[in-house]
XYZ file of C-alpha atoms in Angstrom:
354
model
C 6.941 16.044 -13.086
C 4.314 14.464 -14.752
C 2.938 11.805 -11.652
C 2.687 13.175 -8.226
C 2.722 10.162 -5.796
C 0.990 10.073 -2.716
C -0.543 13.372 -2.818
C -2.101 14.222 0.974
C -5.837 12.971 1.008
C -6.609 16.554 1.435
C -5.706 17.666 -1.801
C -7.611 14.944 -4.270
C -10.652 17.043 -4.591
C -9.020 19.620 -5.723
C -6.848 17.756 -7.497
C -9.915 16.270 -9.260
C -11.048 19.656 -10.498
C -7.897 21.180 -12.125
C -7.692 21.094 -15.640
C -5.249 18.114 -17.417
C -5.015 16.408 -14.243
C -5.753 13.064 -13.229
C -6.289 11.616 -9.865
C -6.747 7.975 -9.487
C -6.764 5.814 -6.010
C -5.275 2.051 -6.406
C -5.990 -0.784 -4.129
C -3.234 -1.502 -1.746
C -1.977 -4.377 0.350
C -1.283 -1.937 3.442
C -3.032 -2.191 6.806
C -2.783 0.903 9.589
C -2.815 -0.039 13.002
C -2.156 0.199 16.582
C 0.217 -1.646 17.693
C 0.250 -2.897 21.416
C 3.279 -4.230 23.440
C 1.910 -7.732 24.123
C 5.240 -8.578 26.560
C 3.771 -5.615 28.703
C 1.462 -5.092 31.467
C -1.606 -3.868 31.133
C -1.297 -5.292 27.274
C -0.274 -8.332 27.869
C -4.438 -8.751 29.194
C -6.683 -9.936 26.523
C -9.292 -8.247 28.069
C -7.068 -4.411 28.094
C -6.505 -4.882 24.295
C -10.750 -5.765 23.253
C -11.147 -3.138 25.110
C -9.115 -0.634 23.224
C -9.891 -2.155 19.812
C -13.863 -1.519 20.655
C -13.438 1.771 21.304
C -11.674 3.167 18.182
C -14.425 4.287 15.829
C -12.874 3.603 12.334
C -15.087 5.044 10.083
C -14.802 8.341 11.802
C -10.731 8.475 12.013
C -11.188 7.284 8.264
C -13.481 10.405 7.767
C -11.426 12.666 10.130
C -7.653 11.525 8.512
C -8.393 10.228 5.105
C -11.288 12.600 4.121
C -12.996 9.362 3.299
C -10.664 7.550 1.332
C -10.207 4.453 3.301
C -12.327 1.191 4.498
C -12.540 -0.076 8.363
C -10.352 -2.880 8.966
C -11.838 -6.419 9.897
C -8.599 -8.118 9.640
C -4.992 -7.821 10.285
C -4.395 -8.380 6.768
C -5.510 -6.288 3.861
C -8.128 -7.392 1.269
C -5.451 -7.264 -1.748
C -3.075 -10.134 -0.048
C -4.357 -14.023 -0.947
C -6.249 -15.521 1.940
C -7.608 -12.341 3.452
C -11.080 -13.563 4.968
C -13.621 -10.676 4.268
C -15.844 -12.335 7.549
C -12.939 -12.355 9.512
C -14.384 -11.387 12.936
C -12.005 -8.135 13.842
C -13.526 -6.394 16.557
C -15.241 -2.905 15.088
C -16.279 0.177 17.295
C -18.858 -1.047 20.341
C -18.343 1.019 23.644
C -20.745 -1.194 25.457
C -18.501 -4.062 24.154
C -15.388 -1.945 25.219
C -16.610 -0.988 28.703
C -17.827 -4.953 29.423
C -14.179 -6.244 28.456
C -12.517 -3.267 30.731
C -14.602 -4.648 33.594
C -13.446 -8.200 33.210
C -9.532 -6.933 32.454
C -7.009 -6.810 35.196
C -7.337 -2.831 35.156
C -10.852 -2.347 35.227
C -10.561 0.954 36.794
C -8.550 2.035 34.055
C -4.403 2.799 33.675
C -1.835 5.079 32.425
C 0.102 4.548 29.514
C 2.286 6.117 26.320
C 1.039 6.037 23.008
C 4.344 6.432 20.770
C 4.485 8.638 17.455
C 6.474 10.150 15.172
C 6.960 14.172 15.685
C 5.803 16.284 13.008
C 3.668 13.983 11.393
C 0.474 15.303 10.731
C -1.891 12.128 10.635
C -0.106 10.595 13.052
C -0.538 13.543 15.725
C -4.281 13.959 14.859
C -4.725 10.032 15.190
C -3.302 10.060 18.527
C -5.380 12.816 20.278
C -8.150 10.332 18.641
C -7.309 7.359 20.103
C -6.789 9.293 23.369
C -10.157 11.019 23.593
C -11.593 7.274 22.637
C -9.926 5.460 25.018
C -11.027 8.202 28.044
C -14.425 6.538 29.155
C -12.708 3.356 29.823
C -10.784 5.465 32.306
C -6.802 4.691 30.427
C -5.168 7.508 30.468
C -2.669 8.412 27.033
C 0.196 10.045 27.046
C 1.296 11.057 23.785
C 5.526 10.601 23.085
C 6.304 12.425 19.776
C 9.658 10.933 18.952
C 11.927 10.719 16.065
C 11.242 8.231 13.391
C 15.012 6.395 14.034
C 14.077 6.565 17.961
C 10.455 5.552 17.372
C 11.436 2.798 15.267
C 14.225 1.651 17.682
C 11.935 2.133 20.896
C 9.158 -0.603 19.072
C 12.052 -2.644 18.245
C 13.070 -2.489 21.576
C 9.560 -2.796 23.290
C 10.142 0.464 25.049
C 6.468 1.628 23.993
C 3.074 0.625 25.506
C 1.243 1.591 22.105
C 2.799 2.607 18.675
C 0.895 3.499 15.572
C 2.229 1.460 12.911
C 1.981 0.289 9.280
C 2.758 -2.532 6.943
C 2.866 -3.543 3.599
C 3.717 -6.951 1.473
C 6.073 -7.302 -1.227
C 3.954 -10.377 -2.310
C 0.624 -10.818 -2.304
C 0.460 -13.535 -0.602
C -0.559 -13.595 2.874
C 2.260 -15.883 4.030
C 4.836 -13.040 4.586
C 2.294 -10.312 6.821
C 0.562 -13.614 8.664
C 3.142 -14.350 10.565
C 4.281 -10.354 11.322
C 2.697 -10.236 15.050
C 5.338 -12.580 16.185
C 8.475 -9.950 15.047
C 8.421 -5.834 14.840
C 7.817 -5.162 18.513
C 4.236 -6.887 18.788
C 5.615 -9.617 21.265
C 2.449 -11.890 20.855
C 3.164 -15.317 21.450
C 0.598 -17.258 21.036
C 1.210 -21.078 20.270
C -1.895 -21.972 18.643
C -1.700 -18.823 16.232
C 1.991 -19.386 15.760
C 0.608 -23.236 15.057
C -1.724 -22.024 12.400
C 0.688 -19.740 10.887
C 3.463 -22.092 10.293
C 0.745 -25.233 9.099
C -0.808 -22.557 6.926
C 2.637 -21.330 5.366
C 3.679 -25.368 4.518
C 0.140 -26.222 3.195
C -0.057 -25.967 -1.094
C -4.005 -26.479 -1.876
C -5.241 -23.537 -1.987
C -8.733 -24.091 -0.431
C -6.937 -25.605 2.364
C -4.540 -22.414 2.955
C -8.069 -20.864 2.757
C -9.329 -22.928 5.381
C -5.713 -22.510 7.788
C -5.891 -18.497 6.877
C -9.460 -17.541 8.274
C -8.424 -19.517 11.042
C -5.678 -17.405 11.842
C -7.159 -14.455 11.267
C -9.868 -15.256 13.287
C -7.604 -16.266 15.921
C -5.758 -13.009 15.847
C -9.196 -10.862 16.309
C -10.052 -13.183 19.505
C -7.032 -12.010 21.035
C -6.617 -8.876 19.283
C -2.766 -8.408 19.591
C -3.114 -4.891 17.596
C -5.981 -2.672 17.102
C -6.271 -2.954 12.909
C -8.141 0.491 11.928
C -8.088 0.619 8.145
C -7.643 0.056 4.488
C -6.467 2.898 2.643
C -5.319 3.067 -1.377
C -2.475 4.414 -2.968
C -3.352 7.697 -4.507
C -1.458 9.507 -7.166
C -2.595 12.652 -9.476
C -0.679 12.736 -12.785
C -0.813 15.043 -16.095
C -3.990 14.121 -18.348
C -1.404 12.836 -21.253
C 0.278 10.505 -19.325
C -1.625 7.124 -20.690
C -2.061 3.650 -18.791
C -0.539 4.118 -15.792
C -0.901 1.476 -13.704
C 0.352 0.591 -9.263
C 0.130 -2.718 -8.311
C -1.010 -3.073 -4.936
C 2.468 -3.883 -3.660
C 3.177 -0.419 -4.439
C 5.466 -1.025 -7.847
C 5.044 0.996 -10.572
C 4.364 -0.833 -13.658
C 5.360 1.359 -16.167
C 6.049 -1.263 -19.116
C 2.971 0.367 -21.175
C 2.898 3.845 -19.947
C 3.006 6.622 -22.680
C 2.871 10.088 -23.431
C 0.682 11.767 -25.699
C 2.275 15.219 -27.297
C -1.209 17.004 -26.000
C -3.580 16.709 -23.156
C -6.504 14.772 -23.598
C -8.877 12.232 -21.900
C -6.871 9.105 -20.315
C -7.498 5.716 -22.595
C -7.253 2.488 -20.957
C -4.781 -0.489 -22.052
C -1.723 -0.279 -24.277
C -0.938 2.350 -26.752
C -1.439 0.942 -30.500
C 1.519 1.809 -32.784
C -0.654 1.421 -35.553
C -2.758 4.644 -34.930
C 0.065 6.755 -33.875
C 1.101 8.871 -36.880
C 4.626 8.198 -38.442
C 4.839 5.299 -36.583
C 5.593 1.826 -38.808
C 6.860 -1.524 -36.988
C 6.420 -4.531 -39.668
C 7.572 -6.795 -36.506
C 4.289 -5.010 -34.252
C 4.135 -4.906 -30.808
C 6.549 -7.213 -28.608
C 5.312 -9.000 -25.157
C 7.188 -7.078 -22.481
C 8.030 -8.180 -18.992
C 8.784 -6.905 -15.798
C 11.931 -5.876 -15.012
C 13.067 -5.074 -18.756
C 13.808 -1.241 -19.529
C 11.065 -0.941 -22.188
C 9.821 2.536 -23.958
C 7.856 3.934 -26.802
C 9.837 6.005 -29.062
C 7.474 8.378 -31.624
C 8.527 10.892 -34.130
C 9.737 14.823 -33.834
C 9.329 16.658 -30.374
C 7.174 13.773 -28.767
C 8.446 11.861 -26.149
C 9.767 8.127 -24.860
C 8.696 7.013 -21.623
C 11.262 4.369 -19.723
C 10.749 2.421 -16.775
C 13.311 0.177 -14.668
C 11.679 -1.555 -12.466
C 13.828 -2.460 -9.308
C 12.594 -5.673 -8.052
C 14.286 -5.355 -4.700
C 12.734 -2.447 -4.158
C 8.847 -1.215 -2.921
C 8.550 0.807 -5.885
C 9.926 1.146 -10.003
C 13.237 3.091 -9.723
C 13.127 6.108 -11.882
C 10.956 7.525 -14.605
C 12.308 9.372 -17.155
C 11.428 11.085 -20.246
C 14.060 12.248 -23.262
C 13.004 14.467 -26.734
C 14.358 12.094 -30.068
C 14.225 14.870 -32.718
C 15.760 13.246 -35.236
C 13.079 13.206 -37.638
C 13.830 10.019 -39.861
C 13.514 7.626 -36.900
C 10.476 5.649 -35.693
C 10.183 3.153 -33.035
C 7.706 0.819 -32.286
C 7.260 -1.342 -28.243
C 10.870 -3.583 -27.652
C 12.556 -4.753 -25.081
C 15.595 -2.255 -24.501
C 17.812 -5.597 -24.839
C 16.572 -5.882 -28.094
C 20.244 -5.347 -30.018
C 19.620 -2.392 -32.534
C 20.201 -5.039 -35.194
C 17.617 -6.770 -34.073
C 15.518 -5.188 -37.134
C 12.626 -3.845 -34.532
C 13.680 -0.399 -35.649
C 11.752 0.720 -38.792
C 11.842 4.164 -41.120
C 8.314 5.456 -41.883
C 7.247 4.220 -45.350
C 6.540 8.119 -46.337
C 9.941 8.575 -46.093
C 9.638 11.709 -43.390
């Protein structure tokens, strides 16, 4: 394989330091969180949920989990999205904040609860025993429930859960499809002048008005703090030294439409290849605009290789890569569209006549 996604935090050092590889870490519109069951007592207390969302020290589960490759969370919705407010208020670690909202909660001497996860997941376990340690103090109580990801998913659905750990990404980047999230996937939170924002901010067009509608909401949300948010983390991949311009957007599709392969390993260049400089390469038409969603390659002489991408639109990420050998040696290709008809006179022989 030539990319590796997702490699485990761990590893990117390491990664780092072996010869002909690459490692790279690309923004991303995804948000981890804890997510409380708002329809629920002791969570359905404003005061129970400040109190938990003061006492989760970010930077050091981002330290402890991510081996630093993360940011604290100050909103509900990650920086990549449109209309992300970096000043939005989301509370951030404060145990003397934490213990003063216990005392004015409902439960200020504390409760018993669950704190749902997936089984055999290795962050998730670690996070837990976290949040459970953090939470002590305030005298609460955490019972882990390691559960199957169909059952854990089904039990949040279901609000069977007092607190899940949960993600979420957007396949836009616009904040209009995660803004109004808190009111679906198990969160329960039903707030009317949130839900009031929300819907005003989703039918408004100027943008410095959505602005305007958006920090409002998220400001809202951290008032009332319907889920702990705890951090930002990128998308990381490692990937062979002669793999050239590869690119994740932050929705987590691969755009692959200028990716290449050189035929050695060598420093990464930025930006397009140019078929000018590669040798035996001749294209009188030059390079064509390419688009997303178009099966799209470069094609160079003996032994080397084509790289095509399909990206699959539907989907969170491109659908395949793959790489074939043309060995004919009397054929050169320059950048097309793959609907390009052969005819279409893209298709050039190298003026040496190799």
């Amino acid at each position: 394989a030539n990319v590796i996604e997702f490699p485990p935090f761990s590893s990117l050092q390491s990664l780092s330091r072996t010869p002909n590889v690459v490692v790279k870490e690309f923004p991303a519109d995804r948000v981890d969180f804890l997510m409380m069951n708002n329809a629920q007592a002791p969570f359905n207390d404003v005061h129970v949920r400040l109190a938990i969302a003061y006492s989760v020290d970010r930077a050091a589960m981002i330290r402890a989990l991510l081996f630093g490759y993360g940011k604290p969370a100050n909103s509900y919705l990650p920086p990549e999205l449109a209309f992300y407010d970096p000043n939005a208020p989301g509370p951030q670690y404060d145990p003397a904040k934490a213990k003063a909202e216990m005392a004015l909660s409902s439960h200020p001497g504390g409760f018993t609860a669950t704190l749902l996860i997936v089984g055999g997941n290795t962050i998730q376990t670690q996070l837990a025993q976290i949040v459970q340690q953090e939470v002590a103090p305030l005298g609460i109580t955490l019972t882990i429930q390691p559960e199957d990801q169909n059952t854990e998913i089904t039990n949040v659905d279901n609000g069977k859960y007092g607190i899940a750990w949960q993600y979420w990404t957007s396949d836009v980047v616009d904040g209009d499809e995660l803004a109004s999230a808190l009111n679906l996937f198990g969160v329960n939170y039903n707030d009317p002048t949130f839900t009031q924002l929300v819907t005003q901010a989703n039918a408004t067009f100027g943008k410095s008005q959505r602005q305007q509608l958006y920090d409002q909401v998220q400001a809202r949300e951290a008032q009332d703090s319907p889920v702990v948010s705890l951090w930002y983390q990128p998308f990381a991949y490692a990937y062979s030294s002669n793999v050239h311009a590869f690119l994740a957007a932050p929705t987590g599709d691969y755009e692959l439409q200028n990716v290449w392969l050189s035929s050695s390993y060598r420093a990464v260049s930025a930006g397009k290849p140019d078929p000018a400089k590669l040798p035996g390469i001749h294209n009188d038409a030059g390079p064509r605009e390419m688009t997303r969603g178009h099966v799209i390659g470069l094609c160079i002489p003996r032994y080397q290789r084509w790289v095509g991408h399909h990206a699959n639109l539907s989907g969170k990420r491109a659908s395949r890569m793959k790489t074939t050998t043309r060995r004919h040696p009397n054929w050169a290709r320059g950048i097309t569209r793959y609907r390009d008809p052969p005819s279409s006179g893209v298709c050039r022989q190298p003026r040496d006549g190799t």
